[in-house]
Tab-separated table of C-alpha atoms in Angstrom:
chain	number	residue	atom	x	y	z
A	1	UNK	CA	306.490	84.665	54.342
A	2	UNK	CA	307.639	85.730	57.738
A	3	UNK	CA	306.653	87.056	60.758
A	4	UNK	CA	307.857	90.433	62.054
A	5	UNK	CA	306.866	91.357	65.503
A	6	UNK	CA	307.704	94.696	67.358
A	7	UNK	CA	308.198	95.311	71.063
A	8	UNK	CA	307.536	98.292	73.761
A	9	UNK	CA	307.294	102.141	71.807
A	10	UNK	CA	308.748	100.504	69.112
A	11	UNK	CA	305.265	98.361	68.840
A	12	UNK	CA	303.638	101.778	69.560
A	13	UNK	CA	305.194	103.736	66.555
A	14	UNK	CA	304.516	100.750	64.139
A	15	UNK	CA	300.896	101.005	65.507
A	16	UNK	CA	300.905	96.994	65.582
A	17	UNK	CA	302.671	93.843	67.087
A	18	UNK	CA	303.263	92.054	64.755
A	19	UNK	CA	302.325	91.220	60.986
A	20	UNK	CA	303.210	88.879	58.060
A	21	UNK	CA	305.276	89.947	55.560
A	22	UNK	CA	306.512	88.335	51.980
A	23	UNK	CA	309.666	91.053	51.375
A	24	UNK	CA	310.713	90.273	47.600
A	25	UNK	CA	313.629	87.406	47.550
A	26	UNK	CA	316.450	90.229	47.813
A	27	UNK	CA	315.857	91.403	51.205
A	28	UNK	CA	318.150	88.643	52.614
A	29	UNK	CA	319.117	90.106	56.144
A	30	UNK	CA	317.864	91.565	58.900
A	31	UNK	CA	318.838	94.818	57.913
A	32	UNK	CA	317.573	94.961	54.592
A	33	UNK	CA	314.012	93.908	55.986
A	34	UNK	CA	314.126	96.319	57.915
A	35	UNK	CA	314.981	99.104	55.502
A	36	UNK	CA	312.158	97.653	53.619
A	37	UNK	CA	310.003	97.913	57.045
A	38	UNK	CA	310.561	101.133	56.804
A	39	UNK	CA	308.996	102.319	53.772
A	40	UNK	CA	306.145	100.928	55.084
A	41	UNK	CA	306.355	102.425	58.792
A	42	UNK	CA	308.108	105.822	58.731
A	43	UNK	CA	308.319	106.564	62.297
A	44	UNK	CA	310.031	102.688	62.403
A	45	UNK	CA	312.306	104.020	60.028
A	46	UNK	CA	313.225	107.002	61.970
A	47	UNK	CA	313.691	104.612	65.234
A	48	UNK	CA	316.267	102.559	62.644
A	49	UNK	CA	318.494	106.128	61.873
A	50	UNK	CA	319.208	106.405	65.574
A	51	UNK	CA	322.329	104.244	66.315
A	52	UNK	CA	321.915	101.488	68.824
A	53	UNK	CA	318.060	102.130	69.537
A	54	UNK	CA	316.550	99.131	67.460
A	55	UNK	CA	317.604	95.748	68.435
A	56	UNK	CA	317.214	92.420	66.493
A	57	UNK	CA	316.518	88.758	66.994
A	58	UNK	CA	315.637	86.172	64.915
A	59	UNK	CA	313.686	83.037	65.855
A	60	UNK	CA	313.701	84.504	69.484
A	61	UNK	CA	318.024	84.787	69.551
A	62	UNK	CA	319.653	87.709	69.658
A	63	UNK	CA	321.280	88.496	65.773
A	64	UNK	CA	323.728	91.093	64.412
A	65	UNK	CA	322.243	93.129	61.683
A	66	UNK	CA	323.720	91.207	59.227
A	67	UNK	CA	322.013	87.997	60.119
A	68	UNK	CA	320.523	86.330	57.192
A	69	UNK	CA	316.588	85.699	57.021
A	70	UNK	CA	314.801	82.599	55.632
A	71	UNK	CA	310.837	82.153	54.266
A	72	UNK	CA	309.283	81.104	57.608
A	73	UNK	CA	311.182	83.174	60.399
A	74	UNK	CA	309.977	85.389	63.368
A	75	UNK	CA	312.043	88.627	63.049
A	76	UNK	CA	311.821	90.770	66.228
A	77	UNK	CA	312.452	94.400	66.727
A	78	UNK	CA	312.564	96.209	70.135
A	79	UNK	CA	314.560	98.797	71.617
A	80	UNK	CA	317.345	98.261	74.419
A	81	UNK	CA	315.699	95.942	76.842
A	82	UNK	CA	314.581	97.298	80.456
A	83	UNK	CA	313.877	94.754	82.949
A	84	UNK	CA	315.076	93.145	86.051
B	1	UNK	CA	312.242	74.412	85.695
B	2	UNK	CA	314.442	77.051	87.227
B	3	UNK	CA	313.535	79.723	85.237
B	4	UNK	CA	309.694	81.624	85.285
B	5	UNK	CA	308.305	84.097	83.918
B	6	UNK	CA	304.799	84.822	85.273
B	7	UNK	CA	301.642	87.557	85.319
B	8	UNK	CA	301.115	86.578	89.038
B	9	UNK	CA	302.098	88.220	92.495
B	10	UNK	CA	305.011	85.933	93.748
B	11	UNK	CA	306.304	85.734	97.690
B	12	UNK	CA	309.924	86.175	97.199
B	13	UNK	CA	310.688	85.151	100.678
B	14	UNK	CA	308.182	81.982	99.989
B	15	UNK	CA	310.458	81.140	97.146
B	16	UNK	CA	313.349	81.493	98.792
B	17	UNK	CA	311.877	79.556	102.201
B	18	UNK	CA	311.302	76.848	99.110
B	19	UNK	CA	314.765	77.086	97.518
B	20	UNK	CA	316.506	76.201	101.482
B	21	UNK	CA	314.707	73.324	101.683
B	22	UNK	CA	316.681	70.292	102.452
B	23	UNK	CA	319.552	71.746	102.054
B	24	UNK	CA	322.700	70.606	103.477
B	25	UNK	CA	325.734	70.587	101.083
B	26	UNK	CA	325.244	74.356	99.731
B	27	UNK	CA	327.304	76.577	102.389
B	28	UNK	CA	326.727	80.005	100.603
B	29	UNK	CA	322.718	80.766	98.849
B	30	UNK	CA	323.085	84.506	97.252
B	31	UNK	CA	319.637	86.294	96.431
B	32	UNK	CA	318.494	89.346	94.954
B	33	UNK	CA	315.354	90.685	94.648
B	34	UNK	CA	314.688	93.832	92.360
B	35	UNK	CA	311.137	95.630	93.374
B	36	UNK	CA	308.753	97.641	91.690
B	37	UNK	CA	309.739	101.383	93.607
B	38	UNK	CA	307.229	104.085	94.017
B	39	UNK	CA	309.594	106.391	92.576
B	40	UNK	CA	311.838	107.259	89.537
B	41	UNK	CA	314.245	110.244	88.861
B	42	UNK	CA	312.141	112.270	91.347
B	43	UNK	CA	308.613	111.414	89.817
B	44	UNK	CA	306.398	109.692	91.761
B	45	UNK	CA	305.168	106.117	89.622
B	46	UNK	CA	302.016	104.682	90.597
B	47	UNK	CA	302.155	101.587	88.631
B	48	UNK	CA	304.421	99.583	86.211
B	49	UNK	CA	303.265	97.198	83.453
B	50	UNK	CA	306.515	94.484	82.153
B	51	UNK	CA	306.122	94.171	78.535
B	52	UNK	CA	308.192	90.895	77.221
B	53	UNK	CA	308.455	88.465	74.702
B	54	UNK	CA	307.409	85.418	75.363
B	55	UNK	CA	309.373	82.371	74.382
B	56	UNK	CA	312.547	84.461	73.460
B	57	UNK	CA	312.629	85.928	77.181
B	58	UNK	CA	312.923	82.364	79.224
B	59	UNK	CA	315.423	80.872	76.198
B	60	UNK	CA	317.225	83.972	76.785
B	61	UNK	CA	317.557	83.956	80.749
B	62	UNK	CA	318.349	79.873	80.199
B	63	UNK	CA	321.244	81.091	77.861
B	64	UNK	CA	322.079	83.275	80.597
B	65	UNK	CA	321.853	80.516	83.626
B	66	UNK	CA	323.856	78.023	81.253
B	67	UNK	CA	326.320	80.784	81.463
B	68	UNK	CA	326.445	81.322	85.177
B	69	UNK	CA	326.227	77.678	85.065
B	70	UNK	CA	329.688	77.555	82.846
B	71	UNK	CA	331.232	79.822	85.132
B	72	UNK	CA	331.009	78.885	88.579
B	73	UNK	CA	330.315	75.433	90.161
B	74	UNK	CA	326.423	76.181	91.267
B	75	UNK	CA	324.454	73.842	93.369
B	76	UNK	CA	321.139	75.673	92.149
B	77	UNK	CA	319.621	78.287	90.453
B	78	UNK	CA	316.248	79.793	90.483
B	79	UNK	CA	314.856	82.870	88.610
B	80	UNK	CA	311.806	84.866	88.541
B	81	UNK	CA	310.673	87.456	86.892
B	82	UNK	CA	306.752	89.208	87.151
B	83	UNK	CA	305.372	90.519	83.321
B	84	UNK	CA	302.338	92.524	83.350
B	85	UNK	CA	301.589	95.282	85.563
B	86	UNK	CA	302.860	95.593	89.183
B	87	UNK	CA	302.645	98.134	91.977
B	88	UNK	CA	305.165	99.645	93.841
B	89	UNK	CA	306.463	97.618	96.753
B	90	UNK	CA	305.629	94.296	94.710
B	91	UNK	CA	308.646	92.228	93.827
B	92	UNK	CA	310.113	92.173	89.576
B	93	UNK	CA	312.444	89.564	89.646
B	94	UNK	CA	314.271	87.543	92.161
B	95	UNK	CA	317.570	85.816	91.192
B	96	UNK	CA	318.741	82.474	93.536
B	97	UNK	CA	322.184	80.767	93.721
B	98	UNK	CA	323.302	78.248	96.007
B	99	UNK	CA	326.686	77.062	95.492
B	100	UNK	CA	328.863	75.288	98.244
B	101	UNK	CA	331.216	78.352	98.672
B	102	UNK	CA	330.080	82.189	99.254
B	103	UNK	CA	332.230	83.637	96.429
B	104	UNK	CA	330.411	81.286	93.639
B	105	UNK	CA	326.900	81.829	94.735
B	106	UNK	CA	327.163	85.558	95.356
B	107	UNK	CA	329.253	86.335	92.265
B	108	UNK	CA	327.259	84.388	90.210
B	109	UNK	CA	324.037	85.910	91.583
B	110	UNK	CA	325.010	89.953	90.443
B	111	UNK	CA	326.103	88.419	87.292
B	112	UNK	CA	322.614	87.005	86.429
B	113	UNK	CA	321.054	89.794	87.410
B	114	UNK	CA	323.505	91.956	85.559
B	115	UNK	CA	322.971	90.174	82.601
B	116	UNK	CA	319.293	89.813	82.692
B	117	UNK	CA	319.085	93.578	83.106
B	118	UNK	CA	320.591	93.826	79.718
B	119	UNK	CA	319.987	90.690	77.334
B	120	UNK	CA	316.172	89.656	78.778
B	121	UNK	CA	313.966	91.157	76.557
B	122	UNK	CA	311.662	92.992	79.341
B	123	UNK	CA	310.838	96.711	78.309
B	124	UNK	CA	309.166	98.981	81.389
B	125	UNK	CA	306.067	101.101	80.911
B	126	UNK	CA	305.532	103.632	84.183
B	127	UNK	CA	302.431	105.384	85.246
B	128	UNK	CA	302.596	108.590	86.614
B	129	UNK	CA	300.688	111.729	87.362
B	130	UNK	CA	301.214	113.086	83.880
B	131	UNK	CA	301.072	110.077	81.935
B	132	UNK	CA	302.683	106.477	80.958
B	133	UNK	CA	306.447	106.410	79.879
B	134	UNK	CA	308.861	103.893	78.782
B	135	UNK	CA	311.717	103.566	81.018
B	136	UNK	CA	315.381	104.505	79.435
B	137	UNK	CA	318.002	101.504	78.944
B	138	UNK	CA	320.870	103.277	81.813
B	139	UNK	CA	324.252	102.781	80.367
B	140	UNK	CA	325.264	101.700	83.784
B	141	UNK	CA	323.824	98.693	83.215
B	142	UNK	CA	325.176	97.849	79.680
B	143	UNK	CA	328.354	98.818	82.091
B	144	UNK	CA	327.300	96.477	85.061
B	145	UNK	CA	327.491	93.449	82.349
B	146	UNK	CA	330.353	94.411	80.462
B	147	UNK	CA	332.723	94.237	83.419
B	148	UNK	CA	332.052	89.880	83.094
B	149	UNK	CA	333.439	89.944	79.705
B	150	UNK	CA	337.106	89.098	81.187
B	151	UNK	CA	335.752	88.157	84.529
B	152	UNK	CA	337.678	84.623	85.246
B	153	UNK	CA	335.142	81.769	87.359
C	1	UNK	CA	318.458	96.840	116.217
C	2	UNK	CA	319.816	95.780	112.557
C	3	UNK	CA	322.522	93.305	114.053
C	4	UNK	CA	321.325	89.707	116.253
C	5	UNK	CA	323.708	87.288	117.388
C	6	UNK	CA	321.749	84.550	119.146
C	7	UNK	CA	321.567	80.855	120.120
C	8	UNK	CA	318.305	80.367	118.856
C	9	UNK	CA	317.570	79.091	115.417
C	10	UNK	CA	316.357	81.553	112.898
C	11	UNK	CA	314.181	81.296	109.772
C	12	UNK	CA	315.722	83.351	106.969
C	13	UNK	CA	313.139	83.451	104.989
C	14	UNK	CA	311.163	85.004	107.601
C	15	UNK	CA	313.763	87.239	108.309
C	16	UNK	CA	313.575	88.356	104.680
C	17	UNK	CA	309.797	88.535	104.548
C	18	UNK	CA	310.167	90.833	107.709
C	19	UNK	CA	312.596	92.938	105.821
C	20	UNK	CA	310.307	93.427	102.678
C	21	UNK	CA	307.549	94.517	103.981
C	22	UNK	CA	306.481	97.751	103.534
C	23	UNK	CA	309.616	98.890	101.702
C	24	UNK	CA	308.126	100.637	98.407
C	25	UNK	CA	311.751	102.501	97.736
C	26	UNK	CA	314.274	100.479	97.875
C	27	UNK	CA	314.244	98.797	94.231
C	28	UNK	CA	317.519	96.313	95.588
C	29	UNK	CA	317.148	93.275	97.679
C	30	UNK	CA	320.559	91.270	98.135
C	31	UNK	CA	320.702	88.501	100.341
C	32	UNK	CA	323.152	86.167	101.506
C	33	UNK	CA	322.632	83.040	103.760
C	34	UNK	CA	325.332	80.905	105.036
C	35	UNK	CA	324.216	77.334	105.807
C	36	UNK	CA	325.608	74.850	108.105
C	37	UNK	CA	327.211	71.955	105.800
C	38	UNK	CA	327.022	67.968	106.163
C	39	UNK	CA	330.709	67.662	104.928
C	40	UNK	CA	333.780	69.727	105.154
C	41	UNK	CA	336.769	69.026	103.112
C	42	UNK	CA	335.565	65.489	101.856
C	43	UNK	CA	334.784	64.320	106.214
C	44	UNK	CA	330.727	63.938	107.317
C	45	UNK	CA	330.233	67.000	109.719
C	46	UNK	CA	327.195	66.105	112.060
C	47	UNK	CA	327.013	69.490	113.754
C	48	UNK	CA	329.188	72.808	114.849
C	49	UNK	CA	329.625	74.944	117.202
C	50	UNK	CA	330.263	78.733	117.122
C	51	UNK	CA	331.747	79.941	119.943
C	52	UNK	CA	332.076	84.022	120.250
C	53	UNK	CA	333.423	86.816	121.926
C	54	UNK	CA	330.337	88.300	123.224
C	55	UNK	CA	330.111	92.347	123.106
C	56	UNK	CA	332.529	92.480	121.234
C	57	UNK	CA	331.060	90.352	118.099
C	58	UNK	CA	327.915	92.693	118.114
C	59	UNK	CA	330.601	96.183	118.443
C	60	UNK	CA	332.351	94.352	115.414
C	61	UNK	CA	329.794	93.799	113.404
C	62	UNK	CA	328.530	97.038	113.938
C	63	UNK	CA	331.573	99.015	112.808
C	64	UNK	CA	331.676	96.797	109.767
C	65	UNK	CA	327.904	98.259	109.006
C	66	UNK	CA	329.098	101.641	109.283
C	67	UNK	CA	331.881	100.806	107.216
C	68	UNK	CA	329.476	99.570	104.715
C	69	UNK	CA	327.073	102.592	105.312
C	70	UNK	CA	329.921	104.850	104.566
C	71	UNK	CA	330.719	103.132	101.543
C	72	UNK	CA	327.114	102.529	99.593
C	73	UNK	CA	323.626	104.760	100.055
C	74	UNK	CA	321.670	101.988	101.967
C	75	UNK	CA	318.228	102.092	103.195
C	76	UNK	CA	318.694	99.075	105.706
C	77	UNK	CA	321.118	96.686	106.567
C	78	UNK	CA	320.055	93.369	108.806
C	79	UNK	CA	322.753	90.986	109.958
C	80	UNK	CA	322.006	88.154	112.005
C	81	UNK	CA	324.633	85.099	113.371
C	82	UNK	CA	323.658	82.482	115.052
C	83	UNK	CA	326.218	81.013	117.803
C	84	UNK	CA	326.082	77.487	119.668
C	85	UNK	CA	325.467	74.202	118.285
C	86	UNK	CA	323.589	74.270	115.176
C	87	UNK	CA	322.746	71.267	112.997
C	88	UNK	CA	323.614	71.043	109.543
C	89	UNK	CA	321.241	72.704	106.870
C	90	UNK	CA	320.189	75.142	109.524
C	91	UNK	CA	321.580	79.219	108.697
C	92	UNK	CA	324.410	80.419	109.953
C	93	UNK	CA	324.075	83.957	109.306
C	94	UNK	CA	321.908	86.044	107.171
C	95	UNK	CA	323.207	89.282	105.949
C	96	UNK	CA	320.319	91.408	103.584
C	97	UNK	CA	320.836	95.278	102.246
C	98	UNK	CA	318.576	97.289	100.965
C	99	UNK	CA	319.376	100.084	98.756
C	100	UNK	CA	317.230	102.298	96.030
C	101	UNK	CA	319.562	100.378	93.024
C	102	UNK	CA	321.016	96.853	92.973
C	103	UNK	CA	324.671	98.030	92.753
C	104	UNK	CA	324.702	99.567	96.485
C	105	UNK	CA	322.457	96.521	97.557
C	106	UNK	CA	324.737	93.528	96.402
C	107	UNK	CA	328.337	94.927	96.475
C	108	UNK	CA	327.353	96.252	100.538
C	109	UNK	CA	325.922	92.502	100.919
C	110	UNK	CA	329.565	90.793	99.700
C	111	UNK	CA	330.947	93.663	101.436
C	112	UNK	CA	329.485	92.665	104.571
C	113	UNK	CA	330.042	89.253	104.426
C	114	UNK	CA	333.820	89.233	103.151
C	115	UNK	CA	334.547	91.442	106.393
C	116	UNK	CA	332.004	89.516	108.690
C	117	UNK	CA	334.626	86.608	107.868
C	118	UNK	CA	337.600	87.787	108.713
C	119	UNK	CA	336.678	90.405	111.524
C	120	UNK	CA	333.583	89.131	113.655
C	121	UNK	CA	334.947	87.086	116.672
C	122	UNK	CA	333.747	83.774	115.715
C	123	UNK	CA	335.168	80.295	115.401
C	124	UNK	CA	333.820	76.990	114.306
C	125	UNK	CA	334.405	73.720	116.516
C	126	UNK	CA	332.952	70.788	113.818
C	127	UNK	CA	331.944	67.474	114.993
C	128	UNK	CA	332.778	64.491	112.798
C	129	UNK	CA	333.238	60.610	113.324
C	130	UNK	CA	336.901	61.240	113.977
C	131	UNK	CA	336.050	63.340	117.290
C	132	UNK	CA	335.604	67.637	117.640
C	133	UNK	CA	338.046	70.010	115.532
C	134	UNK	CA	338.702	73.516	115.291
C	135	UNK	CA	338.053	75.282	111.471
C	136	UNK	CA	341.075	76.922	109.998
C	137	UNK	CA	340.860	80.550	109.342
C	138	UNK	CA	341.567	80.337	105.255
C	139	UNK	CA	343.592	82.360	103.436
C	140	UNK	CA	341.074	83.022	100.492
C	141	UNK	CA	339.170	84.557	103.136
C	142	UNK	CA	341.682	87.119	104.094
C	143	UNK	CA	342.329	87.866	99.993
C	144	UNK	CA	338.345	87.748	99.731
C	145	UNK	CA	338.153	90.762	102.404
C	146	UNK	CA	341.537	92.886	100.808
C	147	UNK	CA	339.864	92.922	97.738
C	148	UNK	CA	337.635	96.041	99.254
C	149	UNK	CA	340.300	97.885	100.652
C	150	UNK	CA	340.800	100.235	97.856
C	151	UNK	CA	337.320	99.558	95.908
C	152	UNK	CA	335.351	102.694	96.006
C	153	UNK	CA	332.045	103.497	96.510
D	1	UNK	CA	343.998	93.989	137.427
D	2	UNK	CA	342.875	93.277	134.400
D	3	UNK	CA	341.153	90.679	133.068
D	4	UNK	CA	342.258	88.129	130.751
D	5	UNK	CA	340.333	86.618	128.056
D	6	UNK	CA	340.965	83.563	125.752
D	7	UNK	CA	339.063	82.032	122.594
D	8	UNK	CA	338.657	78.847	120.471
D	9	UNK	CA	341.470	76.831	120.672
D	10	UNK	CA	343.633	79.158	122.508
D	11	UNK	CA	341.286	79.013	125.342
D	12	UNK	CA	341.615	74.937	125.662
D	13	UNK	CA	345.466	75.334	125.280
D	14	UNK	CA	345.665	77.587	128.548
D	15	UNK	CA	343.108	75.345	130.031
D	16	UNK	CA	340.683	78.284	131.312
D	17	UNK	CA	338.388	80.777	129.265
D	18	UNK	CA	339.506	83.863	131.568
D	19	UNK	CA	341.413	85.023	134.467
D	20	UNK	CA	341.911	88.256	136.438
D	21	UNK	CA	346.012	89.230	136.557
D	22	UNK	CA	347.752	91.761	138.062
D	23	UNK	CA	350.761	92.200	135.963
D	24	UNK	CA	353.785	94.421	137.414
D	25	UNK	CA	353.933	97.673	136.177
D	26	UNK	CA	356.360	97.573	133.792
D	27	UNK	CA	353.853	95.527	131.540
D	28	UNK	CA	352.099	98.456	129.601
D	29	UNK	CA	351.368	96.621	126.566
D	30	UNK	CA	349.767	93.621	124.710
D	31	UNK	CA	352.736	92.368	123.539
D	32	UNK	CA	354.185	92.961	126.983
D	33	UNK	CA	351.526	91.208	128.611
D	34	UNK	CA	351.273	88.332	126.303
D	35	UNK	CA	354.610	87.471	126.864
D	36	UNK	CA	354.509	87.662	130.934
D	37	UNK	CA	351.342	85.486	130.319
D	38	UNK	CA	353.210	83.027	128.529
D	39	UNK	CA	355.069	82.004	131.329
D	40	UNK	CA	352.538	81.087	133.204
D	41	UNK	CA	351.265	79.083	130.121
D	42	UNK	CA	353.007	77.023	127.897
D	43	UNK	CA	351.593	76.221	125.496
D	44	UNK	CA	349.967	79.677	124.944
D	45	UNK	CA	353.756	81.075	124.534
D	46	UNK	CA	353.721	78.050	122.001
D	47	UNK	CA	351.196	79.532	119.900
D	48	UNK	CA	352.552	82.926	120.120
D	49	UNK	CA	355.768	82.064	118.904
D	50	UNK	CA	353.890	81.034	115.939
D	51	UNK	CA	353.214	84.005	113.449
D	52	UNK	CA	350.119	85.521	112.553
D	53	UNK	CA	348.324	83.092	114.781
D	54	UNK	CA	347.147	85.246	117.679
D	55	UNK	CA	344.929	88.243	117.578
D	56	UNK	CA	344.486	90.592	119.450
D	57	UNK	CA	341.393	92.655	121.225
D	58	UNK	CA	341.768	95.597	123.587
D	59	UNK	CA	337.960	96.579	125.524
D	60	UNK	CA	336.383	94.394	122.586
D	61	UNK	CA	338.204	96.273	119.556
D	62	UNK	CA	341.152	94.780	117.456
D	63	UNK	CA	344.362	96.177	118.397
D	64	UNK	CA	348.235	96.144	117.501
D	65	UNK	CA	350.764	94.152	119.636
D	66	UNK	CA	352.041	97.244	120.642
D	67	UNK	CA	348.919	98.605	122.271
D	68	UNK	CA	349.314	100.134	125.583
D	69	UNK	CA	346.868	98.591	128.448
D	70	UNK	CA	346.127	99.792	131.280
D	71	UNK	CA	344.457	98.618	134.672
D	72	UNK	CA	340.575	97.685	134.412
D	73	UNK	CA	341.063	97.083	130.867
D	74	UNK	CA	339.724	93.431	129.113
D	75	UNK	CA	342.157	91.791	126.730
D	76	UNK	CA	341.383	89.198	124.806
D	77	UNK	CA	343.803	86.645	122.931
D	78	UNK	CA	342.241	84.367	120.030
D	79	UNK	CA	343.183	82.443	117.011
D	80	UNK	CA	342.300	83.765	113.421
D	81	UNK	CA	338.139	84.550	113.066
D	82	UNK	CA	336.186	81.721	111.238
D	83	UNK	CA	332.641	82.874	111.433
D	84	UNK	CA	329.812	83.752	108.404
């Protein structure tokens, strides 16, 4: 299992904040969870074609794409931050 | 704790009144203080709800302070930063540095803020006449922070 | 009036509470605040004195807003100095910009202060257990205020 | 006449903050000046012997050594600034 939460419009197009997941035991990064977010949430997928609009953090630290998940994790998605 | 993140109003020149205190051995205190404006790209914004997430936001502005922190020899440092929704004129976030030199404190205070603007996980949601809208990451800021990549202390 | 030099002991927080209120466009607060220090160069400092050329301090410190007008779109600009004895822990000066973005605001505020140094007719007389001494001009201050001769805007 | 102004620790070396002086005419500049001043003070012709150590201000605005002067003006001698 593991926890996937989404931020800002991102949140918006998913149409939820968060949810639990159990991906089957070959969706091993980041980016193949969310490629297999995507089937679920189209207009997440379309967000994840754009370059550099989605970005990723595991267990609340920025990651690279490539970043490998384990059973238990919080996986965030958001787009490019906007505060200060 | 030198980093909050809060819901609530905060008096920026309170905080600051709070952060000179006492103090005798920090020559040079560098603030800035970013605030909600009634106005963006021409439209006029009534209000402005901070959307964040909580937990990763104040680890990420401590990995940022351990930074500053790493870089220059600060005396202090105190951030700030409003969530929820604000109206114009009320203060976002306010970034403190006291250091016992000028240079330190006031570099050290545009590079927080320079790298808060672009690693704290805060997204903005305006409200104007014709609607709400989620303010555009500016590449000048992904800009503003690059130029401390080869920035010596 | 956006420059002060006086004898009287000023609160720069209040100063800065002053400065905020009201403004609902200008999304940039920088502040700097230089602070008397108990120690200089390793010796126990129990107080200063600034003595200054007055008239032409305030003319001084005027051009060097203009310069800094010229230079960055700023909504305000405050500078105040203090002159006579002063304790330490008690504010020296106080410079605080105001601009619609943070760039303007915090490069005009190190602006400002870097030329402040080496241009406004000031000079420090410490007190310390060894008797009264005068505070050498240093050369990092001079490199400090170069550094904006060919920055742009 | 013009009047004479001195600063800091150039003030205690010539022993007086300012003086009125009525230079002959063939002083017409700061340079000129300082060094007809320096014989009336010793140790302030010490300092200026020194480089980079004096500044100069002409009506309460920096100016060259070479600046002309002329009579009614204020000029002021001091050491390096070491305010903010």
């Amino acid at each position: 299992m593991l926890k996937v939460r989404y931020f800002a419009w991102l949140r918006q197009r998913v149409g939820r904040a968060e949810e639990e997941v159990d991906p089957p035991r070959e969706i091993a990064t980041v980016r193949a969870l969310a490629a297999w977010l995507g089937e679920r949430h189209p207009r997440f997928a379309e967000a994840l074609a754009e370059p550099g609009v989605v970005r990723f953090a595991v267990n609340r630290a920025y990651v690279a794409e490539d970043a490998v998940i384990r059973p238990g994790d919080e996986v965030a998605f958001f787009p490019p931050v906007t505060g200060g | 704790m030198t980093v909050r993140v809060q819901a609530e109003p905060f008096d920026a020149a309170a905080e600051i009144a709070a952060f000179l205190a006492g103090r005798r051995s920090s020559g040079g205190i560098a603030s800035f203080i970013g605030v909600c404006r009634d106005e963006h790209g021409g439209t006029p914004v009534s209000a402005m709800t901070l959307e964040h997430y909580p937990g990763m936001t104040e680890a990420e502005i401590g990995r940022i302070e351990d930074e500053a922190r790493r870089r220059w020899p600060l005396h202090d440092v105190l951030v700030v930063h409003r969530c929820g929704r604000l109206l114009p004129g009320e203060p976002i976030v306010l970034v403190l540095t006291a250091s016992a030199h000028r240079a330190a404190a006031l570099d050290a205070c545009a590079f927080l803020i320079d790298w808060l603007k672009t690693r704290a996980p805060f997204w903005k949601l305006e409200e104007t006449a014709e609607g709400e809208r989620w303010v555009d990451a500016r590449d000048s800021d992904e800009a503003a922070a690059r130029r401390w990549q080869h920035a010596a202390a």
